[in-house]
Short mmCIF file of C-alpha atoms in Angstrom, two decimals:
data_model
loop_
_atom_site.label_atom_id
_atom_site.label_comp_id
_atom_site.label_asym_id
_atom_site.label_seq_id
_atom_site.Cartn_x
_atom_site.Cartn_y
_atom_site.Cartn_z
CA UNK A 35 71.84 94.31 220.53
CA UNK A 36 74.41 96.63 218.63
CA UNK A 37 76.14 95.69 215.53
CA UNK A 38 79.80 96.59 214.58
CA UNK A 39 80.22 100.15 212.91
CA UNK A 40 80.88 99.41 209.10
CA UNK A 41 81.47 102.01 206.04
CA UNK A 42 78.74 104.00 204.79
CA UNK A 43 78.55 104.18 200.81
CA UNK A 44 76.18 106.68 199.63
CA UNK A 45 76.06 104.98 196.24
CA UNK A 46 75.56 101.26 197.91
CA UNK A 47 72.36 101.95 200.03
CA UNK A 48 71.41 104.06 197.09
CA UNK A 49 71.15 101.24 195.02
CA UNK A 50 68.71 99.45 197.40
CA UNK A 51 65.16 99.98 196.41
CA UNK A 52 63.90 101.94 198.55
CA UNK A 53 66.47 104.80 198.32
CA UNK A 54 67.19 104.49 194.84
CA UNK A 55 65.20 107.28 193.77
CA UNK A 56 66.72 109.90 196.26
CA UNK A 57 69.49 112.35 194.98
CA UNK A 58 73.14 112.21 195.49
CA UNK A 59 72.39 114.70 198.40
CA UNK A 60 69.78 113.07 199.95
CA UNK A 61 71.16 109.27 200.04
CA UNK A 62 74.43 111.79 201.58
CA UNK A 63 72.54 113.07 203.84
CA UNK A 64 71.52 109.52 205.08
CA UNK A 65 75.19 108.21 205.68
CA UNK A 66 75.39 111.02 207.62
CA UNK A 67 72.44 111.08 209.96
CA UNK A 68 72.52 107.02 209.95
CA UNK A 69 75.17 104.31 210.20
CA UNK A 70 75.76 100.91 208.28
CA UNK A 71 76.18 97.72 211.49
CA UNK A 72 77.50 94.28 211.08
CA UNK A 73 75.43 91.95 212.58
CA UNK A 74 76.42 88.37 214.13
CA UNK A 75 73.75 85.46 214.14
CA UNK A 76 71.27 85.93 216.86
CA UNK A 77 68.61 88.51 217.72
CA UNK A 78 68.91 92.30 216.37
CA UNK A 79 65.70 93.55 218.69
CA UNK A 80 62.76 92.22 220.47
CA UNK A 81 59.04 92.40 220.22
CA UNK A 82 57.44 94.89 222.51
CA UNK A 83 60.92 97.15 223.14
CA UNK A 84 60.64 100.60 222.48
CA UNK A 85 61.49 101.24 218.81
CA UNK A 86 64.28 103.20 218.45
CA UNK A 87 65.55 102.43 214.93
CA UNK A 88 64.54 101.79 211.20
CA UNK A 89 66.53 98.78 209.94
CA UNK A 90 67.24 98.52 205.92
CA UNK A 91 69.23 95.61 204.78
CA UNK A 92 72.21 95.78 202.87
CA UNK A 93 73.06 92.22 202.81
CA UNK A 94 72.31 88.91 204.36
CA UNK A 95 68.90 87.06 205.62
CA UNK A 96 66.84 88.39 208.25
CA UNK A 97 63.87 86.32 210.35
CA UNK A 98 60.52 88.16 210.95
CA UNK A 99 58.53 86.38 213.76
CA UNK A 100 55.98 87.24 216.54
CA UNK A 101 55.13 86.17 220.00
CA UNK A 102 52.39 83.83 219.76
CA UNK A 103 51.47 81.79 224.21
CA UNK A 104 54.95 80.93 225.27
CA UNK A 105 56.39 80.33 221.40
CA UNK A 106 58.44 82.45 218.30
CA UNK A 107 56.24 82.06 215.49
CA UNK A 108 58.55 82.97 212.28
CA UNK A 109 56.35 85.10 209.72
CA UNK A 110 59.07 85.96 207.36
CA UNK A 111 62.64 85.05 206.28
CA UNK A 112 64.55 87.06 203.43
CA UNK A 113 67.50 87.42 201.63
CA UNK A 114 66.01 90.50 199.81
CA UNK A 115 68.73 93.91 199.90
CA UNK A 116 66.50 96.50 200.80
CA UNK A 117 64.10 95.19 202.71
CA UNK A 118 63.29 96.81 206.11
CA UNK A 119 61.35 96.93 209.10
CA UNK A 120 61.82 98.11 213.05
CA UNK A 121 60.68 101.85 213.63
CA UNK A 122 58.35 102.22 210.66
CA UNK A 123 55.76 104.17 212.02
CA UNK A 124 58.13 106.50 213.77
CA UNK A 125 56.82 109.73 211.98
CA UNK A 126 53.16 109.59 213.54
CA UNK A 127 55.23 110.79 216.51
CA UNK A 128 53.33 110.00 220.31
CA UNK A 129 50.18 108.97 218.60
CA UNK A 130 51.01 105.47 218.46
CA UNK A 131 52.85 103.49 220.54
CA UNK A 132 56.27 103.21 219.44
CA UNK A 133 57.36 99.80 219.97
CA UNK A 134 58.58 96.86 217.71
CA UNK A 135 56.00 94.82 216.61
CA UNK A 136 57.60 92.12 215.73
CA UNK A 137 61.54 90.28 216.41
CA UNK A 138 64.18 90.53 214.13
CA UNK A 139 67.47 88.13 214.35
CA UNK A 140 69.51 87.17 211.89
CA UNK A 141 70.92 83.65 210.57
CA UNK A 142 74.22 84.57 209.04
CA UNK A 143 76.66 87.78 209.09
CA UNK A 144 73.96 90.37 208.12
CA UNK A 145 74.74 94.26 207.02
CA UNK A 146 71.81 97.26 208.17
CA UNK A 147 71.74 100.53 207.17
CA UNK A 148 70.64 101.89 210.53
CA UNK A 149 68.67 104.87 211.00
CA UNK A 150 67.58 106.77 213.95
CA UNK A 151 64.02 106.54 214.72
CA UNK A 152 63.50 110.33 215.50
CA UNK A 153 65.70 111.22 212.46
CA UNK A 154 63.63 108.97 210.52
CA UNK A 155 60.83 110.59 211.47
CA UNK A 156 62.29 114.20 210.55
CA UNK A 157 63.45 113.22 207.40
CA UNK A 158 59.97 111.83 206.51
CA UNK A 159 58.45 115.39 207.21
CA UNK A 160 60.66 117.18 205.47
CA UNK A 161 61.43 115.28 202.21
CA UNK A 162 58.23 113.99 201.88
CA UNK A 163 55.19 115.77 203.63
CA UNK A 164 52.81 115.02 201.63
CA UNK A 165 52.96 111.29 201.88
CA UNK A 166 53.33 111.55 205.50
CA UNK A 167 50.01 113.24 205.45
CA UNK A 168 48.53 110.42 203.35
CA UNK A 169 50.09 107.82 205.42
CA UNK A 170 48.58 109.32 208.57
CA UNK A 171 45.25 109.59 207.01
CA UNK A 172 45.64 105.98 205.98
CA UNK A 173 46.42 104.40 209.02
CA UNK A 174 44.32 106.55 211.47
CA UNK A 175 41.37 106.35 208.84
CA UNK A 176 41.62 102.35 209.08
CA UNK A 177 42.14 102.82 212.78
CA UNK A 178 38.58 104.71 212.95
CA UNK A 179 37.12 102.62 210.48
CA UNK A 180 37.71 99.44 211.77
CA UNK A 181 36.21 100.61 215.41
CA UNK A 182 33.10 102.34 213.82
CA UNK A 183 32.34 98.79 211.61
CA UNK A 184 33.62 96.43 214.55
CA UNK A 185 30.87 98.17 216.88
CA UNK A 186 28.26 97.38 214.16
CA UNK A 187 29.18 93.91 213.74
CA UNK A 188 29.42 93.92 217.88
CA UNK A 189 25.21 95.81 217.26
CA UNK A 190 24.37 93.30 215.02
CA UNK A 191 25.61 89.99 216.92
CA UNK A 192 23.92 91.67 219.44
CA UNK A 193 20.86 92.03 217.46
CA UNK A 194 20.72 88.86 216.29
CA UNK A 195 21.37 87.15 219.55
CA UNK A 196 18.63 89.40 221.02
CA UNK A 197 15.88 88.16 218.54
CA UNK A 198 17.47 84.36 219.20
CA UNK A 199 17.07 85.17 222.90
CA UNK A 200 13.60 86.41 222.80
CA UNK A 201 12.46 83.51 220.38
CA UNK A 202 13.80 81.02 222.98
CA UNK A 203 12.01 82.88 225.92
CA UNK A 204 8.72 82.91 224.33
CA UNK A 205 8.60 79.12 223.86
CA UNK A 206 8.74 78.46 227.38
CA UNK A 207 7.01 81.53 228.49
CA UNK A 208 3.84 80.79 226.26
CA UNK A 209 3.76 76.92 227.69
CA UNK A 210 3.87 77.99 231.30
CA UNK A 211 1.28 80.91 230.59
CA UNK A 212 -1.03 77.91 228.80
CA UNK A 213 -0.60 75.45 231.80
CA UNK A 214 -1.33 78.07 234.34
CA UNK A 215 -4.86 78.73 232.50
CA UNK A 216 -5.00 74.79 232.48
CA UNK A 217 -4.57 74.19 235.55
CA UNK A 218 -6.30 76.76 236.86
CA UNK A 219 -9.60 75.21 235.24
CA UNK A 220 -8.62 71.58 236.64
CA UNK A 221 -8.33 72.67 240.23
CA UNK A 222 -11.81 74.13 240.06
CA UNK A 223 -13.07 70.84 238.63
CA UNK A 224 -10.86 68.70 241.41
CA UNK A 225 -13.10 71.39 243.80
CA UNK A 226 -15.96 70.23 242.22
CA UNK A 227 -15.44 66.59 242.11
CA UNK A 228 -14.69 66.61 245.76
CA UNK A 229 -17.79 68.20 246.97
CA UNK A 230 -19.32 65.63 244.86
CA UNK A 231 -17.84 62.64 246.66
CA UNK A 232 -18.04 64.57 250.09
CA UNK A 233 -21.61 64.96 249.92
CA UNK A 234 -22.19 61.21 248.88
CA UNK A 235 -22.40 57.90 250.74
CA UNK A 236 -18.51 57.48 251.52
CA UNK A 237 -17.32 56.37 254.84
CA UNK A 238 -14.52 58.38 256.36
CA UNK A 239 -12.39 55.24 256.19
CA UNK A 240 -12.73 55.01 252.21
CA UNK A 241 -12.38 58.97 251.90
CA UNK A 242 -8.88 58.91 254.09
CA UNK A 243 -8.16 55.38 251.50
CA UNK A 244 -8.83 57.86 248.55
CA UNK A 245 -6.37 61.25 250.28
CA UNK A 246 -3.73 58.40 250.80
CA UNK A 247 -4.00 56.96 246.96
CA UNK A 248 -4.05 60.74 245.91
CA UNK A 249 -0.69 61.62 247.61
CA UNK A 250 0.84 58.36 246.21
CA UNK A 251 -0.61 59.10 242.56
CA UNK A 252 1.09 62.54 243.06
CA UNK A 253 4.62 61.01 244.36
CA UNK A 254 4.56 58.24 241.44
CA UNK A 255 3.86 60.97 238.64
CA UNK A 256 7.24 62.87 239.56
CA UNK A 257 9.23 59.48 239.18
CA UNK A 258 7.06 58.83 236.01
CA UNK A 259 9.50 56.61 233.73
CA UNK A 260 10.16 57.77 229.91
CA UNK A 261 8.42 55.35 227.76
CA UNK A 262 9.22 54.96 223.93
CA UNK A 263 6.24 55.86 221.53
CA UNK A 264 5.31 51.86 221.06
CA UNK A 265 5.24 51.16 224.85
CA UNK A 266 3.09 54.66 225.70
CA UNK A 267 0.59 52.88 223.24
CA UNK A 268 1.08 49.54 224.30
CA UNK A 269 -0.15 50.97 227.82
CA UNK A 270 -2.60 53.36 226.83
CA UNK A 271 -4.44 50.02 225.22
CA UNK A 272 -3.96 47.87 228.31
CA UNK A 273 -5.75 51.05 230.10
CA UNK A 274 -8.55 51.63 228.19
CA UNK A 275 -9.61 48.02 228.36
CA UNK A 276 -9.61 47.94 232.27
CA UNK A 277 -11.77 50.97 232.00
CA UNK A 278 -13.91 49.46 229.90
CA UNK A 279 -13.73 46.54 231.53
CA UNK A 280 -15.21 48.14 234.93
CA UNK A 281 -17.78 50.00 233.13
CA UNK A 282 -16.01 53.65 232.39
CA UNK A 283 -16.87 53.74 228.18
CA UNK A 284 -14.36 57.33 228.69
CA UNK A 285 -11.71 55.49 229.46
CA UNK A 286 -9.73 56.37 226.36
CA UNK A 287 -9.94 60.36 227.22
CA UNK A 288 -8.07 59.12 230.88
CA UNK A 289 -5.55 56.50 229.34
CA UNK A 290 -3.22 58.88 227.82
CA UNK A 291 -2.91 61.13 230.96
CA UNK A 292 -2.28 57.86 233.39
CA UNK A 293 0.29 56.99 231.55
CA UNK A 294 1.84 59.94 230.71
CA UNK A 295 2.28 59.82 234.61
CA UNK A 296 3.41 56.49 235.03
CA UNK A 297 0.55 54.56 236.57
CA UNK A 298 -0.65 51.08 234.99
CA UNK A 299 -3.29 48.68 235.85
CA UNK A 300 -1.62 47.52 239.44
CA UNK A 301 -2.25 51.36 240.41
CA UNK A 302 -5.75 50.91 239.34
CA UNK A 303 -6.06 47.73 240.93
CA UNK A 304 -4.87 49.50 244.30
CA UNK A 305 -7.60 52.06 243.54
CA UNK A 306 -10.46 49.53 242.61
CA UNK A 307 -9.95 47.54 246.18
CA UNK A 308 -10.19 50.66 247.78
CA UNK A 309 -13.48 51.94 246.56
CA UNK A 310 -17.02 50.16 246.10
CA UNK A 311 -17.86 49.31 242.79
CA UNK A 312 -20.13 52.06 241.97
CA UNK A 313 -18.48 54.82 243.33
CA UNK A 314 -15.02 53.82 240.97
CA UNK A 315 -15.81 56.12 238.06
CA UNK A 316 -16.17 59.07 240.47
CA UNK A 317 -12.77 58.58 242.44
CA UNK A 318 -11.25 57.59 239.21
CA UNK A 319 -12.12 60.85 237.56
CA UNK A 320 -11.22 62.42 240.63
CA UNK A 321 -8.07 61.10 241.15
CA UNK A 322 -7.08 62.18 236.98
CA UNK A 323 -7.73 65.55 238.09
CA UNK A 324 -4.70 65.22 240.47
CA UNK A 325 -2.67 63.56 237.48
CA UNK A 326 -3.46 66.55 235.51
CA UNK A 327 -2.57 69.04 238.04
CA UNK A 328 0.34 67.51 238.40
CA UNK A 329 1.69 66.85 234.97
CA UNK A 330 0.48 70.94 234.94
CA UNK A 331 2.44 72.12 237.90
CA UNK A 332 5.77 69.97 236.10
CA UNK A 333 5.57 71.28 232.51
CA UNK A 334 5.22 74.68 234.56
CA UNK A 335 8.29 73.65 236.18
CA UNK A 336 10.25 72.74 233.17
CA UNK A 337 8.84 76.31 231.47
CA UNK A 338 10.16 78.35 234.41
CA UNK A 339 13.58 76.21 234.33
CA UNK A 340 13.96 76.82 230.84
CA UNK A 341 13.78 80.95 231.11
CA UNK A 342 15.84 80.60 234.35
CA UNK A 343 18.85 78.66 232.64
CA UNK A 344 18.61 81.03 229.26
CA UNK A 345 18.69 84.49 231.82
CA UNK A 346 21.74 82.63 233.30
CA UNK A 347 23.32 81.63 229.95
CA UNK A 348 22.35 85.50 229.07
CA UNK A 349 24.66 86.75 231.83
CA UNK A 350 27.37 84.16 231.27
CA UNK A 351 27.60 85.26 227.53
CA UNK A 352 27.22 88.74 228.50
CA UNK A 353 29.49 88.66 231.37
CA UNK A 354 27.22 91.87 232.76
CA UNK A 355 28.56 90.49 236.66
CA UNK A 356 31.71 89.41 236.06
CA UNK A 357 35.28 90.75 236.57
CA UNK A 358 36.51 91.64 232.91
CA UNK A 359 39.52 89.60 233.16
CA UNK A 360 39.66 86.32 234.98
CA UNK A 361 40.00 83.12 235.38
CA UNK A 362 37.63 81.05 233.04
CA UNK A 363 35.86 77.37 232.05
CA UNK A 364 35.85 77.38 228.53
CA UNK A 365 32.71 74.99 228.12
CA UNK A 366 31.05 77.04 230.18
CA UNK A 367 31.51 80.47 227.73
CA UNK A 368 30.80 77.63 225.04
CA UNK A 369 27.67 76.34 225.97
CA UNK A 370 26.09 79.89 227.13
CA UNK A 371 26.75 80.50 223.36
CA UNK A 372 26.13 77.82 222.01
CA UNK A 373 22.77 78.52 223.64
CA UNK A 374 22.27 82.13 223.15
CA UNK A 375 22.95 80.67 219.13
CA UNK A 376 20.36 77.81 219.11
CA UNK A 377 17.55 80.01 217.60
CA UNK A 378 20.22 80.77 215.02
CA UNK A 379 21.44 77.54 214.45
CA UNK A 380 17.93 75.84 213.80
CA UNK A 381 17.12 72.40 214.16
CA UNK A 382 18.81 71.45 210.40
CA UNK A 383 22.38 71.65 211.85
CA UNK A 384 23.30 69.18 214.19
CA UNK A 385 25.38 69.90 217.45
CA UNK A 386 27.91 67.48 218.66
CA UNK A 387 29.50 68.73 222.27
CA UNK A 388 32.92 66.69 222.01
CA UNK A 389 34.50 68.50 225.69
CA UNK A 390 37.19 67.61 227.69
CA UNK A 391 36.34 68.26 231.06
CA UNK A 392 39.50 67.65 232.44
CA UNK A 393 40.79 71.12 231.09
CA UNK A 394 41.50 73.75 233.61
CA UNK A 395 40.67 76.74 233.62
CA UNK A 396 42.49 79.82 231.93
CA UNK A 397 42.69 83.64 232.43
CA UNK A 398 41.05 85.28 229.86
CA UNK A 399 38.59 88.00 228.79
CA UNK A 400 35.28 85.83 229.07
CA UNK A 401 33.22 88.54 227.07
CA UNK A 402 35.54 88.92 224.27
CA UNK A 403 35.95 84.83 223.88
CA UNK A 404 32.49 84.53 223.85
CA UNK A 405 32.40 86.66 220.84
CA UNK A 406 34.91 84.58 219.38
CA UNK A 407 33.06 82.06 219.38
CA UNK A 408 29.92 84.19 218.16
CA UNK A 409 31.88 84.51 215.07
CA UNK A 410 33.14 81.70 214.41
CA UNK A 411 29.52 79.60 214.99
CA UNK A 412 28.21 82.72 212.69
CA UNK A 413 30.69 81.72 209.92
CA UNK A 414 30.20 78.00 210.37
CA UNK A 415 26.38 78.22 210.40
CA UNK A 416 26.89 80.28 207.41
CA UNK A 417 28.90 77.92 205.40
CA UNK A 418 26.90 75.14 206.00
CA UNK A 419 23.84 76.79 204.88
CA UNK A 420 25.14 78.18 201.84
CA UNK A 421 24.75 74.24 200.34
CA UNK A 422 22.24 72.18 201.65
CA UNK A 423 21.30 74.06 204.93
CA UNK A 424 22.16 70.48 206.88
CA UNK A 425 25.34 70.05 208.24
CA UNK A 426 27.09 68.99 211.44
CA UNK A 427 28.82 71.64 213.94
CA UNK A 428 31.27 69.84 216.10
CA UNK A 429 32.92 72.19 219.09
CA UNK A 430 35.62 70.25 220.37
CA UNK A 431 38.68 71.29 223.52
CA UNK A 432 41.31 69.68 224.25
CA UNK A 433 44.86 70.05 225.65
CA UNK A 434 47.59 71.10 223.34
CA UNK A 435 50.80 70.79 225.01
CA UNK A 436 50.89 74.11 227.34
CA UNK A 437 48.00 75.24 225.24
CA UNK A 438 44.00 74.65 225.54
CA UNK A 439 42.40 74.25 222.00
CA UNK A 440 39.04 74.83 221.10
CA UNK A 441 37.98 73.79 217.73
CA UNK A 442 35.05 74.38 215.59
CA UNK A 443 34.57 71.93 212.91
CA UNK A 444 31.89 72.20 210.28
CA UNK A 445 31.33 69.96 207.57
CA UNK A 446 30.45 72.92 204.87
CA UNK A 447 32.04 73.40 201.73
CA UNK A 448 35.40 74.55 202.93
CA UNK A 449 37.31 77.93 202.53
CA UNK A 450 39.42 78.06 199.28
CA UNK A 451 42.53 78.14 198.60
CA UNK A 452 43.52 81.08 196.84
CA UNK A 453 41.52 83.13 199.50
CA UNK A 454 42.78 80.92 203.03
CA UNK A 455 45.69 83.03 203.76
CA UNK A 456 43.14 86.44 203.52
CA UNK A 457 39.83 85.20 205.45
CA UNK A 458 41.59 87.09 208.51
CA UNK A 459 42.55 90.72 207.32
CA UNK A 460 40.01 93.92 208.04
CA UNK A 461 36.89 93.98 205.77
CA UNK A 462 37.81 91.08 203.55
CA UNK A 463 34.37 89.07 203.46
CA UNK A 464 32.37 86.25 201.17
CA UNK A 465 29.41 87.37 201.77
CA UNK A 466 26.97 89.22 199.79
CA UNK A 467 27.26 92.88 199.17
CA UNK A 468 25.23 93.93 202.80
CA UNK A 469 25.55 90.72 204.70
CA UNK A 470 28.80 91.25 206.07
CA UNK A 471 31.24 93.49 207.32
CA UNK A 472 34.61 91.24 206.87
CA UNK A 473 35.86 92.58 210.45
CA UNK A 474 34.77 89.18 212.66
CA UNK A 475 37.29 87.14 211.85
CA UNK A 476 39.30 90.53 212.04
CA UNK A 477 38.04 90.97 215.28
CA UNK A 478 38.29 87.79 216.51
CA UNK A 479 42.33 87.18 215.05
CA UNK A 480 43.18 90.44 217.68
CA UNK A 481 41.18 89.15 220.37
CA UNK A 482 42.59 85.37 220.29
CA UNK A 483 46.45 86.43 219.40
CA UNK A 484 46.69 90.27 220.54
CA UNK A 485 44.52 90.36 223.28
CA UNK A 486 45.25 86.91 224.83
CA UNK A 487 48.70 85.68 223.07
CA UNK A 488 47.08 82.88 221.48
CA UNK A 489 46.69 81.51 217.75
CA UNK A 490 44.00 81.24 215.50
CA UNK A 491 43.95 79.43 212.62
CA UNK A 492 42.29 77.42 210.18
CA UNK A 493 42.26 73.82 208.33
CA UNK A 494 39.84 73.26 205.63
CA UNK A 495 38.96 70.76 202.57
CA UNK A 496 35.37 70.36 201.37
CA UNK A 497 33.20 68.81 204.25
CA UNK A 498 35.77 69.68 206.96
CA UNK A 499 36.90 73.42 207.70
CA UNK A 500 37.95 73.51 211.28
CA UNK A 501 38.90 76.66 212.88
CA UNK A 502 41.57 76.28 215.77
CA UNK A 503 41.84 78.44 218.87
CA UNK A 504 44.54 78.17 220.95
CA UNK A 505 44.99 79.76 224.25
CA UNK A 506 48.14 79.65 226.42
CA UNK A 507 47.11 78.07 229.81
CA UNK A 508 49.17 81.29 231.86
CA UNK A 509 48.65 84.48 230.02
CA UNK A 510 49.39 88.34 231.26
CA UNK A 511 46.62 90.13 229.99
CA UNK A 512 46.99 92.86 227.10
CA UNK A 513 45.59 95.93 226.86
CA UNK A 514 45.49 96.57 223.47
CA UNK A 515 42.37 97.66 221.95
CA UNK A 516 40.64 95.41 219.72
#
């Protein structure tokens, strides 16, 4: 949008601060090279156009905002003379990308000073060369130091999740290693046992009674119920009298396993009818070696599931196999890092899942979200540890108008004040000198808004900080480097 030509007074722009320090021939030379435009209400330039111009107000009131999902969200609105904004970084030249950062309209009759963006740049080389060269250094030395320290905080997530991960995979590991020796002894004994009762006076009718009661025992130990602490003992006694009862004085070394797999005194009942008297203690004890085997074989199961679903939740959090941009559940980044984090999180922090399934699914970069949320669980964990160490982590999604939310609400002491409005820019940090880099809510802030056009921000009293992620449910992805 162009303005109407006005008058250029070398003495009025010179008295706006940034030019009042020039000389009669510079601020001259300015009038000359630039132009002063009238500006109606509405829009002077748009976010993401190429920037061809460095705006400095003369008079009027200007609005600042940025794109932000579908919406305009205003981040500044002035009366100031003198302020500016448009092609500022014009004089590092085809370095950067030269395009307005933010949109500019204005709210009544506004005066510019209007200067070219390529004479802007000129006249920043020659009047002032060395300052260019500081500026460069400045911004290109942020530039590099804000990749080398956001790949260290990326090296240590990853160490930390990596020591989490193999924590997690040695639980289960070690139990299915431990039941494998186990069982391995049992089925020698069951070998045993049944050479015992083959060789002695058993009919083949009460030996194919005892095969049938075995493959039942095995089918009724997978369905075996869950039984509250009091009722496990409750059973356990009923057991060990009927042992004792029928003459087996180790019937409190077999109660525990029989019910552990779900068989009471009816299923010994069903045995006892089967067998003759003095042969009971033998099939009995025979017939616990199958209960053992089998409780064996399922906790081997359960190990083997458990390293299966943390590989899986490995990949998902990794997102080694997957396109880099795509469509995406949320809950399902969520909960592969919500896992990968357990070790972290420790059993003092209680998890509350409160999902909406009924969210669907949004294009995203499913790596960098999940890092997102590695950061923000990091922070939380953090925070709540810093008091007590107890605390409650509540993730929550829902739908936000044309937005999906994702929240993560802990109940630590909350973020302060004075310092709420700073928790997001590069290398600010309130942790201890070593213990953090103050680039992962950095990181994060470019990933969520730059990177995916959402918001990110946060709510927070004492006992209830809650930072918000908001992602727009149709996105076109960015390429910006973050």
């Amino acid at each position: 949008m162009s303005g109407r030509l006005m008058p250029c007074s070398p003495q009025e722009i010179g008295s706006l601060f940034l030019f009042e320090k020039l000389s009669p021939e510079q601020k001259g030379r300015l009038c000359g090279a630039g132009r002063v435009e009238l500006f109606e209400p509405g829009p002077v330039y748009t976010e993401g156009d190429p920037a061809t111009c460095f705006f400095v107000m003369v008079e009027g009131t200007v609005v600042l905002s940025r794109r932000v999902g579908g919406d305009d969200v205003e981040v500044s609105r002035t009366s100031q003379p003198g302020v500016y904004a448009g092609a500022m970084q014009a004089y590092l030249g085809d370095r950067v990308l030269q395009v307005y950062n933010n949109s500019m309209r204005v709210t009544v009759p506004t005066r510019f000073f209007v200067l070219p963006a390529d004479t802007f740049a000129d006249i920043m080389q020659e009047w002032f060369p060395m300052a260019v060269h500081l500026l460069e250094g400045l911004f290109f030395g942020v530039k590099s130091t804000q990749a080398a320290i956001g790949q260290r905080e990326r090296l240590l997530a990853l160490g930390s999740l990596s020591a989490g991960l193999t924590h997690e995979l040695n639980n289960p590991a070690a139990a299915a290693v431990r039941a494998t020796s186990t069982l391995r002894e049992r089925v020698a004994k069951m070998r045993r046992k049944l050479a015992v009762i083959a060789e002695g006076p058993f009919s083949r009718e009460v030996l194919a009674q005892l095969m049938e009661i075995q493959e039942r025992t095995a089918e009724r130990v997978a369905k075996a119920p869950a039984l509250s602490p009091l009722e496990a003992s409750d059973r356990e006694d009923a057991l060990t009298d009927w042992f004792e009862d029928h003459g087996m004085d180790h019937g409190w070394q077999l109660a525990p396993t029989f019910v552990q797999a779900g068989l009471d005194i009816d299923w010994l009942e069903q045995v006892a009818a089967a067998v003759d008297e003095e042969i009971l203690p033998g099939a009995v004890g025979w017939l616990n070696y199958t209960v053992e085997t089998e409780l064996l074989m399922n906790e081997i199961e359960d190990s083997t599931t458990r390293i299966s679903h943390l590989v899986d939740a490995a990949k998902q959090y990794s997102q080694l196999d997957r396109a880099p941009y795509r469509v995406v559940d949320v809950h399902e980044l969520l909960d592969s890092t919500l896992l990968m984090l357990s070790g972290k999180i420790g059993q003092r922090i209680h998890v509350v899942k409160d999902y909406d399934r009924t969210l669907p699914a949004v294009p995203a970069y499913p790596a960098e979200l999940n890092q997102v949320w590695t950061n923000l669980i990091d922070n939380a964990v953090a925070a709540m540890r810093s008091t007590d160490g107890d605390g409650t982590l509540t993730v929550r999604t829902a739908l936000d108008h044309e937005r999906v939310l994702i929240e993560f609400r802990d109940t630590g002491p909350g973020v302060a004040p004075e310092i709420r409005d700073r928790i997001f820019d590069p290398f600010f940090t309130t942790k201890p000198v070593g213990q953090g880099t103050g680039l992962g809510l950095d990181i994060s802030w470019r990933i969520v808004v730059n990177k995916h056009h959402g918001s990110l921000k946060v709510e927070s009293v004492p006992g209830d900080t809650r930072f918000q992620v908001l992602l727009p449910l149709t996105a076109e992805a960015s390429e910006e480097a973050v």
